[in-house]
Every structure is written in C-alpha cells, then in structure tokens.
C-alpha cells in the first residue's frame, strides 16, 4: 500500500523514467495505449511510452496514474498495475529489501527490481535483480553477478529486452498455457459450428467414396430436464477457479435439494460446500457461472465442452434455491457528483432517489451489491465500500435484485447469525427498510413488530440506532433472539458486537448516500 500511495516521483525516479522512455500526453494519443484512457483523462494525463526492436511499450507508472486521497488501497492504480504480468520495482538508496509476498496478484508473475546508486550525479549506476513464479521458465539476457550498469542506452536496451523476454516466458507457464489452450478450443469450436455444411456431394462426381454429409449422433435423453427436478444431487464435470493458487482445477459440481458441493476429481476431496438456502444469486455466461452465497462470497465454475451444462446448472439453482440471476449496471453521477442511493454496511440498497440516474439504470430499494468495480463487496469493510463508490470514475456494480415484496435476498446463515435491518410498511403497503429521507433532516425511527413491543425497551432518541435486529421473519422461520440482544443496539456497536471507532458515531451509521 505504501508503494501505491506515492503521490509524486522523486528526482532519482524521474531520472530513471527519462532514461526508460518518453513522457507522452494521453489525450489524443493514437499508438499503443495499454488500456489507458486516451479520451477523458480518467487514468491520468500522462504516461511513459517507448519502442524497442519493433515492440511498442506503454508503462503503467504508479505516480502518473490517478491518486485518490484518503484511499489507502488506491484501487484505481491497482486496477492497472495489479493486472500486469511483469512489474518493475524502483528502489532508491537505503530502501528496504523487496519481497514479492508483499504484493497479492493473480497476474503479476515476474518482478524486476532496479536499485539506483549515486542518483542525480555523474556516477549514477543501477543494479538489477529478478524474481519470478515457480512455473515461469528462466529467460535472458543473463545478469552478471555483482555488476552495476552505468546510465546509458546500453542499460536501457538490456532492461527493455529483459522485461519483454519476461512476459514471453510468463506466457509459457502452466497457468497462461492453459488459458491459451482454452481460447484456441473456443475459436475452433466456433469455427466448426458456424462453417460446417450439411450439403451432400453428388455421388456421380469424381470421388463418390467421399461423403461430408454424415449425420451427427444426437444425444438420447428421456424427457429432457426431468433430472433437474430430482431430490438427489445432479452432477456436472467442470473446472473451478482456485484464486489462492491462480489455477483451474477439474472438479465435480453437485447440486441437491439441500446442498451445493464442489469435489476435486484428482484428490476426491470436498473443496467447497454450502446449503442451498445460503445461495442468494448467480451470474451466468455461455461457458461459466459464478454462484453467490451468504454475504456475497462466490464460487466460480466454467465448462469448455458443453455450454448446455451452464443452462442446466442455472435451471437447477432456480428450482432448489431462492436466489436469482444477478444484474450488471453502470451508474452515473448527478451534477453534485452523487450516485443517488443509500447503501448500508451489508451492501444492501436502503433507498434510491426517485427518477435519478441510479433509478433510471434499474437500481431499486432492497437490491444487494455483490461487486463494485469488479471488487467483491464481501471482502470490503463499510468504509472501503463507501470509498470505492466515492472515488471510482466509472462505477460498475453487480447486484442481486430483491424479492417480489422488495425485501433483499439474504442467506439462511446470515439471517440467523447476524442482526439485520428491520422493515416497515410504506403508504403503498410495500415493506421497505428504514431510510434517511432525501428532502428533510428527520432522524430514523424504530418501528417494533406488532405483538412484540413488550420485549423491546424504549431508548432516548439520541441513543436509537437505525440498525436493529429482526425479531421474527415473515414466514416464522426465524427464532426470537435474547431480549438483551434485540432490545437495543447502541450506535457504538457494529453488527457483530464489536465497538466502532468514535468517528463513526453518527445517526447514519450503516448507511451511506452515494
């Protein structure tokens, strides 16, 4: 985080950048841009560009990417640098030794560490070291032991050749080779499906023994889809994403009436399981499905042989869970820079400004945010979630739509393990969460369920909190919590009972207006 939070480059770093390439203006830049914005300056105004032996190279320089104050993670910078395969780490004299364990990334496979000696003098020189992932083969040019390179075009050419060879070597690693194989398979499959003809050849021709009109064998299925209604488990052979190791593992996905289970085929071990009642939604494509459960955590599986498997999995989830398909939307800001909705600490939309941009995009009260700018909400604290919504230039979210009665989708484990927001009926008879109105400064009021007011002690208005525990669910599935837990949750306590920081003690705890 400290490396990503450098606001400006020092003289030694500027000297190194001048040697490495040319500082270019991004707006209107027409050459290779490396995913940087060349129209609206959303990724900074300048960057570093150079060429080497017919290669075009655009660097993602941390100090040239947008800096967001009060954002320790600097997600706008991580979004570019964290997705690069090769990273150059520049160190000034006296800097601590670099360890690749300090940076978590699924894509950064090679780190080239450049340390400067005697910067900004006539005797300036550089030493180079390289660290790489285990499955990345070695690459040249070799670094002589104990050598330092003087500032010159020879050192520049050496370093550029090293980073280009590093990226080419990384593509030969097991992870990238598997990805390239899958891509080629998809291209070949698409080519075969769209360009094969069933037109028979005239047998009276020159080669009557050649026939391209062979009939395809159709899979015989008794009553298609009947197995999806089975009470037992339906199993598919798929590949699951192992984000900890950055690998795809061949596995079996089983979905019964009660559980979702993923079993690794090689070791026969269960690598994931959850109750069907904990599934809140999913995102599906033609070849993959991402299943969201509990607080928005997810497990991702994909297939490369039969896209019908994904359709069957989605149909099965619709039958045995209460989740639904997620929706991806891009949100715009109004003239005040606001997105026009409230979101609480669970990532649930508590209120949407009527007819605002968020409303027009389809966001509704009770929707649950599971991803913000490709970052999983389950991995963010409330402050990080708010910070990401505030600072992101383009806000892309993935939401789980609410139930038909506008209540948010929650997992069974979540309802019975943690306090949740209480609901009341509005004028139209639709239940919704307590909200802080847009047009006045009235504080939220607590509304106890009928027949249960005797279990809840009245508190002074200055001590009431908008976060309350659900005493009983609408269908009678929930159990009444102990009176001392349901009676009052002071504003200084979070959902899991931990004291909060003093700066968060306000009447809008748990809800943020974007």
Short mmCIF file of C-alpha atoms in Angstrom, two decimals:
data_model
loop_
_atom_site.label_atom_id
_atom_site.label_comp_id
_atom_site.label_asym_id
_atom_site.label_seq_id
_atom_site.Cartn_x
_atom_site.Cartn_y
_atom_site.Cartn_z
CA UNK A 1 0.00 0.00 0.00
CA UNK A 2 2.89 2.39 0.71
CA UNK A 3 4.25 1.91 -2.81
CA UNK A 4 0.84 2.61 -4.35
CA UNK A 5 0.41 5.75 -2.19
CA UNK A 6 3.40 7.70 -3.56
CA UNK A 7 1.86 10.99 -4.70
CA UNK A 8 4.82 12.18 -6.78
CA UNK A 9 8.10 10.94 -8.20
CA UNK A 10 11.41 11.92 -6.65
CA UNK A 11 14.40 13.22 -8.66
CA UNK A 12 16.02 9.77 -8.82
CA UNK A 13 12.85 8.16 -10.14
CA UNK A 14 12.33 10.96 -12.69
CA UNK A 15 15.89 10.45 -13.92
CA UNK A 16 15.20 6.71 -14.36
CA UNK A 17 11.95 7.37 -16.24
CA UNK A 18 13.68 9.78 -18.64
CA UNK A 19 16.19 7.05 -19.45
CA UNK A 20 13.50 4.41 -19.91
CA UNK A 21 11.11 6.19 -22.28
CA UNK A 22 9.25 9.30 -23.40
CA UNK A 23 6.63 11.13 -21.35
CA UNK A 24 3.51 11.40 -23.58
CA UNK A 25 0.15 13.16 -23.29
CA UNK A 26 -2.58 10.50 -23.12
CA UNK A 27 -5.46 12.55 -24.51
CA UNK A 28 -5.41 12.11 -28.27
CA UNK A 29 -2.59 9.53 -28.16
CA UNK A 30 -3.06 7.17 -31.13
CA UNK A 31 -0.40 4.50 -30.59
CA UNK A 32 -0.44 1.52 -28.21
CA UNK A 33 -2.16 2.69 -25.01
CA UNK A 34 -2.19 -0.45 -22.75
CA UNK A 35 -5.83 0.02 -21.65
CA UNK A 36 -5.22 3.64 -20.59
CA UNK A 37 -7.91 6.24 -21.32
CA UNK A 38 -6.89 8.48 -24.23
CA UNK A 39 -10.18 10.39 -24.40
CA UNK A 40 -11.24 11.68 -20.96
CA UNK A 41 -8.03 11.53 -18.84
CA UNK A 42 -9.72 9.19 -16.35
CA UNK A 43 -6.46 7.21 -15.99
CA UNK A 44 -4.19 10.25 -15.72
CA UNK A 45 -2.97 12.92 -18.11
CA UNK A 46 0.47 11.49 -19.00
CA UNK A 47 2.26 8.16 -19.18
CA UNK A 48 5.59 6.65 -20.29
CA UNK A 49 5.92 5.23 -23.82
CA UNK A 50 8.82 3.80 -25.82
CA UNK A 51 9.69 1.38 -28.61
CA UNK A 52 12.31 -1.37 -28.79
CA UNK A 53 13.00 -3.59 -31.82
CA UNK A 54 9.51 -3.10 -33.31
CA UNK A 55 7.86 -3.56 -29.91
CA UNK A 56 5.62 -0.78 -28.60
CA UNK A 57 5.80 -0.49 -24.81
CA UNK A 58 3.46 1.58 -22.62
CA UNK A 59 4.28 1.61 -18.91
CA UNK A 60 1.76 1.86 -16.08
CA UNK A 61 3.64 4.28 -13.80
CA UNK A 62 2.17 4.47 -10.29
CA UNK A 63 2.89 8.18 -9.83
CA UNK A 64 1.30 9.02 -13.21
CA UNK A 65 -1.93 7.12 -12.51
CA UNK A 66 -4.69 9.00 -10.60
CA UNK A 67 -4.06 9.41 -6.87
CA UNK A 68 -7.10 9.22 -4.58
CA UNK A 69 -6.68 10.96 -1.20
CA UNK A 70 -7.80 9.05 1.92
CA UNK A 71 -7.81 5.78 -0.03
CA UNK A 72 -5.07 3.51 1.31
CA UNK A 73 -5.67 0.77 -1.24
CA UNK A 74 -5.53 3.10 -4.29
CA UNK A 75 -7.78 0.77 -6.30
CA UNK A 76 -7.54 2.92 -9.44
CA UNK A 77 -3.78 2.26 -9.53
CA UNK A 78 -4.05 -1.39 -8.52
CA UNK A 79 -6.55 -2.00 -11.32
CA UNK A 80 -3.79 -1.41 -13.88
CA UNK A 81 -0.55 -2.38 -12.15
CA UNK A 82 -2.09 -5.41 -10.42
CA UNK A 83 -3.17 -6.86 -13.79
CA UNK A 84 0.28 -6.54 -15.39
CA UNK A 85 2.38 -9.69 -15.85
CA UNK A 86 5.79 -8.01 -15.41
CA UNK A 87 6.40 -5.29 -12.81
CA UNK A 88 9.49 -3.08 -12.43
CA UNK A 89 10.14 -2.07 -8.80
CA UNK A 90 12.38 1.01 -8.48
CA UNK A 91 14.33 1.41 -5.22
CA UNK A 92 16.30 4.41 -4.01
CA UNK A 93 19.39 4.08 -1.78
CA UNK A 94 18.51 2.87 1.72
CA UNK A 95 15.22 1.25 0.70
CA UNK A 96 14.23 -2.00 2.43
CA UNK A 97 14.63 -5.28 0.56
CA UNK A 98 11.69 -6.09 -1.69
CA UNK A 99 9.68 -9.32 -1.28
CA UNK A 100 7.03 -10.42 -3.80
CA UNK A 101 4.96 -11.68 -0.85
CA UNK A 102 4.15 -8.03 -0.11
CA UNK A 103 2.01 -7.86 -3.28
CA UNK A 104 -1.01 -10.10 -3.89
CA UNK A 105 -1.96 -10.62 -7.51
CA UNK A 106 -3.10 -13.44 -9.77
CA UNK A 107 -1.32 -11.94 -12.79
CA UNK A 108 2.00 -10.48 -11.60
CA UNK A 109 4.42 -13.35 -12.34
CA UNK A 110 7.76 -11.52 -12.71
CA UNK A 111 9.25 -8.66 -10.66
CA UNK A 112 12.34 -6.79 -11.93
CA UNK A 113 13.95 -4.84 -9.06
CA UNK A 114 16.11 -1.87 -10.11
CA UNK A 115 18.14 -0.16 -7.37
CA UNK A 116 19.85 3.17 -8.08
CA UNK A 117 23.28 4.14 -6.72
CA UNK A 118 24.61 7.73 -6.54
CA UNK A 119 21.42 9.19 -8.09
CA UNK A 120 21.45 12.56 -9.85
CA UNK A 121 25.24 12.58 -10.13
CA UNK A 122 27.75 11.88 -12.88
CA UNK A 123 28.45 8.47 -11.29
CA UNK A 124 24.86 7.24 -11.25
CA UNK A 125 24.51 3.50 -11.85
CA UNK A 126 21.90 0.75 -11.41
CA UNK A 127 21.84 -2.83 -10.13
CA UNK A 128 19.20 -5.31 -11.31
CA UNK A 129 17.61 -8.38 -9.71
CA UNK A 130 14.73 -10.60 -10.88
CA UNK A 131 12.21 -12.78 -9.05
CA UNK A 132 9.67 -14.97 -10.84
CA UNK A 133 6.93 -17.51 -10.13
CA UNK A 134 7.95 -21.15 -9.95
CA UNK A 135 6.21 -22.18 -13.18
CA UNK A 136 7.79 -19.35 -15.23
CA UNK A 137 10.85 -20.66 -17.14
CA UNK A 138 14.15 -18.80 -16.98
CA UNK A 139 14.80 -16.09 -19.58
CA UNK A 140 17.64 -13.86 -20.78
CA UNK A 141 19.63 -11.83 -21.10
CA UNK A 142 21.52 -13.13 -18.04
CA UNK A 143 22.52 -10.71 -15.29
CA UNK A 144 26.26 -10.87 -14.50
CA UNK A 145 26.92 -11.43 -10.81
CA UNK A 146 27.71 -8.30 -8.81
CA UNK A 147 27.60 -5.93 -11.79
CA UNK A 148 26.19 -2.39 -11.80
CA UNK A 149 25.09 -0.71 -15.02
CA UNK A 150 26.02 2.92 -15.70
CA UNK A 151 23.32 5.21 -17.02
CA UNK A 152 23.42 4.65 -20.77
CA UNK A 153 21.43 3.38 -23.75
CA UNK A 154 23.14 0.01 -23.29
CA UNK A 155 21.48 -0.37 -19.86
CA UNK A 156 18.15 0.81 -21.29
CA UNK A 157 18.27 -1.80 -24.09
CA UNK A 158 19.27 -4.50 -21.60
CA UNK A 159 16.35 -3.69 -19.29
CA UNK A 160 13.76 -3.50 -22.09
CA UNK A 161 14.95 -6.84 -23.53
CA UNK A 162 14.70 -8.35 -20.05
CA UNK A 163 11.09 -7.27 -19.44
CA UNK A 164 9.94 -8.30 -22.96
CA UNK A 165 11.51 -11.75 -22.53
CA UNK A 166 9.96 -11.96 -19.05
CA UNK A 167 6.44 -11.52 -20.43
CA UNK A 168 7.06 -14.05 -23.22
CA UNK A 169 8.36 -16.56 -20.65
CA UNK A 170 5.34 -15.99 -18.39
CA UNK A 171 3.02 -16.95 -21.26
CA UNK A 172 4.74 -20.35 -21.28
CA UNK A 173 3.82 -21.00 -17.65
CA UNK A 174 1.18 -23.58 -16.79
CA UNK A 175 -1.50 -21.02 -15.97
CA UNK A 176 -1.18 -18.95 -19.14
CA UNK A 177 -0.70 -22.03 -21.32
CA UNK A 178 -3.99 -23.45 -20.02
CA UNK A 179 -5.74 -20.14 -20.73
CA UNK A 180 -4.34 -20.05 -24.29
CA UNK A 181 -5.45 -23.65 -24.87
CA UNK A 182 -8.98 -22.87 -23.75
CA UNK A 183 -9.10 -19.82 -26.03
CA UNK A 184 -7.95 -21.84 -29.04
CA UNK A 185 -10.52 -24.53 -28.26
CA UNK A 186 -13.29 -21.94 -28.20
CA UNK A 187 -12.14 -20.48 -31.53
CA UNK A 188 -12.00 -23.94 -33.15
CA UNK A 189 -15.39 -24.86 -31.74
CA UNK A 190 -16.91 -21.63 -33.05
CA UNK A 191 -15.29 -22.23 -36.44
CA UNK A 192 -16.65 -25.78 -36.64
CA UNK A 193 -20.17 -24.82 -35.58
CA UNK A 194 -20.57 -21.83 -37.89
CA UNK A 195 -18.76 -23.03 -41.02
CA UNK A 196 -19.69 -26.74 -41.35
CA UNK A 197 -22.06 -27.56 -44.20
CA UNK A 198 -24.51 -30.45 -44.43
CA UNK A 199 -24.79 -30.16 -48.23
CA UNK A 200 -24.32 -33.68 -49.71
CA UNK A 201 -21.80 -34.22 -52.52
CA UNK A 202 -23.14 -35.56 -55.80
CA UNK A 203 -22.18 -39.29 -55.80
CA UNK A 204 -21.82 -39.19 -59.58
CA UNK A 205 -18.80 -36.95 -59.20
CA UNK A 206 -15.16 -37.84 -59.49
CA UNK A 207 -14.79 -39.06 -55.89
CA UNK A 208 -18.05 -40.82 -54.98
CA UNK A 209 -16.44 -42.51 -51.96
CA UNK A 210 -16.05 -39.16 -50.14
CA UNK A 211 -19.09 -38.04 -48.19
CA UNK A 212 -19.33 -34.98 -45.98
CA UNK A 213 -23.00 -35.46 -45.27
CA UNK A 214 -22.52 -37.77 -42.32
CA UNK A 215 -25.30 -37.48 -39.82
CA UNK A 216 -24.48 -36.19 -36.36
CA UNK A 217 -25.23 -38.54 -33.50
CA UNK A 218 -27.79 -36.94 -31.24
CA UNK A 219 -27.74 -37.48 -27.50
CA UNK A 220 -30.68 -39.57 -26.45
CA UNK A 221 -32.29 -38.05 -23.38
CA UNK A 222 -35.55 -39.34 -21.94
CA UNK A 223 -37.73 -36.33 -21.14
CA UNK A 224 -35.12 -33.52 -21.32
CA UNK A 225 -34.64 -31.74 -17.99
CA UNK A 226 -36.51 -34.26 -15.86
CA UNK A 227 -33.36 -34.99 -13.83
CA UNK A 228 -33.22 -31.35 -12.73
CA UNK A 229 -36.29 -31.96 -10.55
CA UNK A 230 -34.61 -34.85 -8.71
CA UNK A 231 -34.36 -34.67 -4.93
CA UNK A 232 -30.85 -36.15 -5.08
CA UNK A 233 -27.73 -34.48 -6.38
CA UNK A 234 -27.27 -33.65 -10.08
CA UNK A 235 -23.57 -33.67 -11.02
CA UNK A 236 -21.58 -31.89 -13.76
CA UNK A 237 -17.88 -32.18 -14.70
CA UNK A 238 -16.46 -28.64 -14.73
CA UNK A 239 -13.42 -26.52 -13.92
CA UNK A 240 -13.42 -24.45 -10.71
CA UNK A 241 -11.38 -21.29 -10.13
CA UNK A 242 -8.78 -21.67 -7.37
CA UNK A 243 -7.96 -18.00 -6.71
CA UNK A 244 -5.46 -18.78 -3.94
CA UNK A 245 -3.15 -20.62 -6.37
CA UNK A 246 -4.33 -18.93 -9.58
CA UNK A 247 -5.28 -22.27 -11.14
CA UNK A 248 -8.28 -24.02 -12.66
CA UNK A 249 -9.00 -27.41 -11.09
CA UNK A 250 -11.04 -30.16 -12.69
CA UNK A 251 -13.92 -30.88 -10.36
CA UNK A 252 -17.43 -32.25 -9.93
CA UNK A 253 -20.23 -29.79 -9.13
CA UNK A 254 -23.15 -31.43 -7.35
CA UNK A 255 -26.43 -29.67 -6.53
CA UNK A 256 -29.06 -31.46 -4.47
CA UNK A 257 -32.22 -30.18 -2.81
CA UNK A 258 -30.15 -29.20 0.23
CA UNK A 259 -26.50 -28.61 -0.68
CA UNK A 260 -24.13 -27.24 -3.33
CA UNK A 261 -20.84 -29.20 -3.31
CA UNK A 262 -17.61 -28.95 -5.34
CA UNK A 263 -15.28 -32.02 -5.30
CA UNK A 264 -11.79 -32.03 -6.78
CA UNK A 265 -11.51 -35.02 -9.12
CA UNK A 266 -7.83 -35.80 -8.57
CA UNK A 267 -7.86 -35.87 -4.76
CA UNK A 268 -11.56 -36.75 -4.30
CA UNK A 269 -11.70 -34.07 -1.60
CA UNK A 270 -14.52 -31.59 -0.98
CA UNK A 271 -13.17 -28.12 -1.76
CA UNK A 272 -16.45 -26.21 -1.30
CA UNK A 273 -19.91 -26.76 0.13
CA UNK A 274 -22.82 -24.65 1.27
CA UNK A 275 -26.52 -25.01 1.91
CA UNK A 276 -28.93 -24.25 -0.94
CA UNK A 277 -30.66 -21.88 1.49
CA UNK A 278 -27.45 -19.81 1.60
CA UNK A 279 -27.39 -19.19 -2.17
CA UNK A 280 -28.57 -15.63 -2.93
CA UNK A 281 -27.88 -15.39 -6.67
CA UNK A 282 -25.59 -16.15 -9.59
CA UNK A 283 -24.01 -14.63 -12.70
CA UNK A 284 -24.03 -16.87 -15.77
CA UNK A 285 -22.47 -16.68 -19.23
CA UNK A 286 -22.39 -19.20 -22.06
CA UNK A 287 -19.42 -21.02 -20.53
CA UNK A 288 -19.30 -20.11 -16.82
CA UNK A 289 -21.43 -19.45 -13.75
CA UNK A 290 -20.49 -17.58 -10.58
CA UNK A 291 -22.61 -18.59 -7.55
CA UNK A 292 -23.03 -16.01 -4.75
CA UNK A 293 -23.75 -17.25 -1.23
CA UNK A 294 -24.06 -15.96 2.34
CA UNK A 295 -22.81 -12.31 2.42
CA UNK A 296 -21.89 -12.22 -1.26
CA UNK A 297 -18.94 -14.61 -1.32
CA UNK A 298 -18.77 -16.55 -4.56
CA UNK A 299 -17.53 -19.73 -6.20
CA UNK A 300 -16.87 -19.73 -9.95
CA UNK A 301 -17.02 -22.73 -12.29
CA UNK A 302 -16.76 -22.96 -16.06
CA UNK A 303 -17.01 -25.50 -18.86
CA UNK A 304 -15.19 -25.72 -22.17
CA UNK A 305 -17.05 -28.60 -23.79
CA UNK A 306 -20.79 -28.26 -23.41
CA UNK A 307 -22.43 -24.86 -22.91
CA UNK A 308 -25.73 -26.67 -22.20
CA UNK A 309 -24.28 -27.62 -18.80
CA UNK A 310 -24.40 -23.98 -17.68
CA UNK A 311 -28.07 -23.70 -18.68
CA UNK A 312 -28.84 -26.86 -16.71
CA UNK A 313 -26.97 -25.54 -13.65
CA UNK A 314 -28.91 -22.25 -13.74
CA UNK A 315 -32.22 -24.14 -14.10
CA UNK A 316 -31.28 -26.37 -11.17
CA UNK A 317 -30.40 -23.36 -8.99
CA UNK A 318 -33.74 -21.75 -9.84
CA UNK A 319 -35.53 -24.90 -8.64
CA UNK A 320 -33.69 -25.57 -5.36
CA UNK A 321 -32.68 -22.07 -4.16
CA UNK A 322 -34.33 -18.72 -3.56
CA UNK A 323 -31.65 -16.84 -5.48
CA UNK A 324 -31.90 -15.21 -8.89
CA UNK A 325 -29.75 -14.05 -11.79
CA UNK A 326 -27.59 -11.02 -10.98
CA UNK A 327 -27.70 -7.76 -12.94
CA UNK A 328 -24.69 -5.70 -14.02
CA UNK A 329 -25.16 -1.95 -14.43
CA UNK A 330 -23.07 1.18 -14.86
CA UNK A 331 -24.06 4.09 -12.61
CA UNK A 332 -23.72 7.79 -13.44
CA UNK A 333 -23.28 10.74 -11.11
CA UNK A 334 -25.54 13.77 -10.94
CA UNK A 335 -24.43 17.40 -11.01
CA UNK A 336 -23.34 17.16 -7.36
CA UNK A 337 -21.22 14.09 -8.01
CA UNK A 338 -23.70 11.82 -6.22
CA UNK A 339 -24.90 8.42 -7.43
CA UNK A 340 -28.35 8.89 -5.89
CA UNK A 341 -28.83 5.98 -3.49
CA UNK A 342 -28.25 4.87 0.11
CA UNK A 343 -26.33 1.66 0.88
CA UNK A 344 -25.91 0.11 4.33
CA UNK A 345 -23.00 -1.82 5.81
CA UNK A 346 -24.29 -5.10 4.33
CA UNK A 347 -24.14 -3.71 0.79
CA UNK A 348 -27.94 -3.53 0.60
CA UNK A 349 -29.56 -0.53 -1.11
CA UNK A 350 -31.75 1.12 1.54
CA UNK A 351 -33.18 3.89 -0.66
CA UNK A 352 -32.94 5.19 -4.23
CA UNK A 353 -33.57 8.77 -5.26
CA UNK A 354 -36.73 8.67 -7.43
CA UNK A 355 -36.08 9.24 -11.14
CA UNK A 356 -32.34 9.79 -10.56
CA UNK A 357 -29.63 8.18 -12.65
CA UNK A 358 -29.46 5.11 -10.37
CA UNK A 359 -33.25 4.74 -10.61
CA UNK A 360 -33.14 5.05 -14.40
CA UNK A 361 -30.39 2.40 -14.55
CA UNK A 362 -32.75 -0.03 -12.77
CA UNK A 363 -31.40 0.10 -9.21
CA UNK A 364 -34.16 -0.45 -6.66
CA UNK A 365 -34.54 -0.49 -2.91
CA UNK A 366 -33.65 -3.90 -1.48
CA UNK A 367 -31.07 -4.68 -4.20
CA UNK A 368 -27.87 -6.19 -2.86
CA UNK A 369 -24.45 -5.10 -4.14
CA UNK A 370 -22.11 -8.07 -4.54
CA UNK A 371 -19.43 -6.48 -6.73
CA UNK A 372 -18.29 -2.86 -7.12
CA UNK A 373 -15.87 -2.21 -9.98
CA UNK A 374 -15.04 -5.97 -10.09
CA UNK A 375 -14.20 -5.92 -6.34
CA UNK A 376 -16.25 -8.35 -4.20
CA UNK A 377 -18.28 -6.46 -1.57
CA UNK A 378 -17.82 -9.36 0.87
CA UNK A 379 -14.08 -8.52 1.02
CA UNK A 380 -14.65 -4.83 1.81
CA UNK A 381 -15.39 -3.06 5.05
CA UNK A 382 -18.16 -0.46 5.06
CA UNK A 383 -15.58 2.35 4.83
CA UNK A 384 -13.81 0.69 1.89
CA UNK A 385 -17.12 0.14 0.10
CA UNK A 386 -18.08 3.80 0.55
CA UNK A 387 -14.61 4.94 -0.51
CA UNK A 388 -14.77 2.83 -3.67
CA UNK A 389 -18.19 4.24 -4.60
CA UNK A 390 -16.98 7.78 -3.97
CA UNK A 391 -13.68 7.63 -5.80
CA UNK A 392 -14.32 5.38 -8.80
CA UNK A 393 -14.55 7.31 -12.04
CA UNK A 394 -16.83 4.72 -13.67
CA UNK A 395 -18.97 2.82 -11.16
CA UNK A 396 -19.89 -0.63 -12.44
CA UNK A 397 -21.83 -2.77 -9.97
CA UNK A 398 -23.24 -6.28 -9.94
CA UNK A 399 -26.44 -6.53 -7.90
CA UNK A 400 -28.75 -9.28 -6.71
CA UNK A 401 -32.33 -7.98 -7.28
CA UNK A 402 -34.68 -8.09 -4.27
CA UNK A 403 -37.64 -10.41 -3.77
CA UNK A 404 -41.01 -9.50 -5.29
CA UNK A 405 -42.01 -7.82 -2.00
CA UNK A 406 -38.90 -5.56 -2.24
CA UNK A 407 -37.08 -7.28 0.65
CA UNK A 408 -33.39 -8.02 -0.01
CA UNK A 409 -32.18 -11.55 -0.60
CA UNK A 410 -30.33 -12.90 2.41
CA UNK A 411 -28.88 -16.31 3.10
CA UNK A 412 -30.26 -18.56 5.81
CA UNK A 413 -26.95 -18.41 7.73
CA UNK A 414 -26.89 -14.62 7.54
CA UNK A 415 -30.41 -14.24 8.95
CA UNK A 416 -29.70 -16.50 11.91
CA UNK A 417 -26.17 -15.34 12.72
CA UNK A 418 -26.22 -11.57 12.50
CA UNK A 419 -28.64 -8.68 13.16
CA UNK A 420 -30.37 -7.39 10.03
CA UNK A 421 -32.29 -4.24 9.14
CA UNK A 422 -35.91 -4.03 10.30
CA UNK A 423 -38.73 -3.33 7.86
CA UNK A 424 -41.95 -1.31 7.96
CA UNK A 425 -44.80 -0.78 5.50
CA UNK A 426 -44.96 2.36 3.39
CA UNK A 427 -48.13 4.07 2.19
CA UNK A 428 -48.45 1.65 -0.71
CA UNK A 429 -48.31 -1.39 1.55
CA UNK A 430 -44.85 -2.41 0.37
CA UNK A 431 -42.28 -3.34 3.06
CA UNK A 432 -39.01 -1.46 2.92
CA UNK A 433 -36.01 -0.67 5.10
CA UNK A 434 -35.86 2.37 7.35
CA UNK A 435 -34.34 5.20 5.40
CA UNK A 436 -32.98 8.70 5.85
CA UNK A 437 -35.25 10.88 3.68
CA UNK A 438 -33.83 12.91 0.82
CA UNK A 439 -35.76 16.12 1.43
CA UNK A 440 -35.70 16.63 5.20
CA UNK A 441 -33.47 16.02 8.20
CA UNK A 442 -35.77 13.79 10.26
CA UNK A 443 -33.86 11.04 12.04
CA UNK A 444 -34.75 7.41 11.54
CA UNK A 445 -37.32 5.99 13.95
CA UNK A 446 -37.58 2.49 15.29
CA UNK A 447 -40.76 0.59 14.45
CA UNK A 448 -41.21 -2.57 16.54
CA UNK A 449 -43.22 -5.52 15.18
CA UNK A 450 -46.76 -5.83 16.48
CA UNK A 451 -47.16 -8.08 19.47
CA UNK A 452 -43.52 -7.81 20.38
CA UNK A 453 -43.24 -4.26 21.70
CA UNK A 454 -43.11 -5.57 25.27
CA UNK A 455 -39.80 -7.25 24.51
CA UNK A 456 -38.12 -4.05 23.33
CA UNK A 457 -37.12 -1.29 25.73
CA UNK A 458 -37.66 2.29 24.65
CA UNK A 459 -34.49 4.33 24.32
CA UNK A 460 -33.84 8.06 24.18
CA UNK A 461 -33.92 9.41 20.64
CA UNK A 462 -30.27 10.36 20.73
CA UNK A 463 -29.31 6.75 21.53
CA UNK A 464 -31.50 4.98 18.94
CA UNK A 465 -29.77 3.33 16.03
CA UNK A 466 -31.10 2.57 12.54
CA UNK A 467 -29.57 -0.91 12.86
CA UNK A 468 -31.93 -3.25 14.68
CA UNK A 469 -32.31 -6.99 14.96
CA UNK A 470 -35.07 -8.89 13.20
CA UNK A 471 -37.27 -10.39 15.93
CA UNK A 472 -39.19 -12.80 13.71
CA UNK A 473 -39.32 -13.45 9.98
CA UNK A 474 -42.49 -13.14 7.93
CA UNK A 475 -42.80 -16.91 7.49
CA UNK A 476 -41.99 -17.81 11.07
CA UNK A 477 -38.67 -19.36 10.18
CA UNK A 478 -36.59 -17.11 12.44
CA UNK A 479 -36.11 -17.55 16.15
CA UNK A 480 -36.59 -14.74 18.65
CA UNK A 481 -33.19 -13.53 19.85
CA UNK A 482 -32.47 -12.97 23.54
CA UNK A 483 -34.22 -9.82 24.83
CA UNK A 484 -30.96 -8.10 25.78
CA UNK A 485 -29.66 -8.51 22.19
CA UNK A 486 -32.86 -7.45 20.44
CA UNK A 487 -33.77 -4.72 22.88
CA UNK A 488 -31.24 -2.11 21.88
CA UNK A 489 -28.14 -2.00 19.78
CA UNK A 490 -26.37 1.27 20.63
CA UNK A 491 -24.84 3.23 17.83
CA UNK A 492 -21.34 2.39 19.09
CA UNK A 493 -21.74 -1.33 18.34
CA UNK A 494 -21.34 -2.95 14.90
CA UNK A 495 -23.38 -5.85 13.56
CA UNK A 496 -21.05 -8.42 15.11
CA UNK A 497 -20.96 -6.71 18.51
CA UNK A 498 -17.56 -5.01 18.19
CA UNK A 499 -17.09 -1.37 19.32
CA UNK A 500 -16.78 1.05 16.43
CA UNK A 501 -14.41 3.96 16.04
CA UNK A 502 -15.57 7.22 17.55
CA UNK A 503 -15.65 8.97 14.20
CA UNK A 504 -18.45 6.63 13.10
CA UNK A 505 -20.83 7.54 15.92
CA UNK A 506 -23.49 9.33 13.88
CA UNK A 507 -27.17 8.98 13.11
CA UNK A 508 -26.49 7.49 9.67
CA UNK A 509 -24.35 4.55 10.86
CA UNK A 510 -24.55 1.67 8.39
CA UNK A 511 -25.97 3.72 5.51
CA UNK A 512 -24.16 5.92 3.03
CA UNK A 513 -25.61 8.26 0.44
CA UNK A 514 -23.59 7.95 -2.74
#
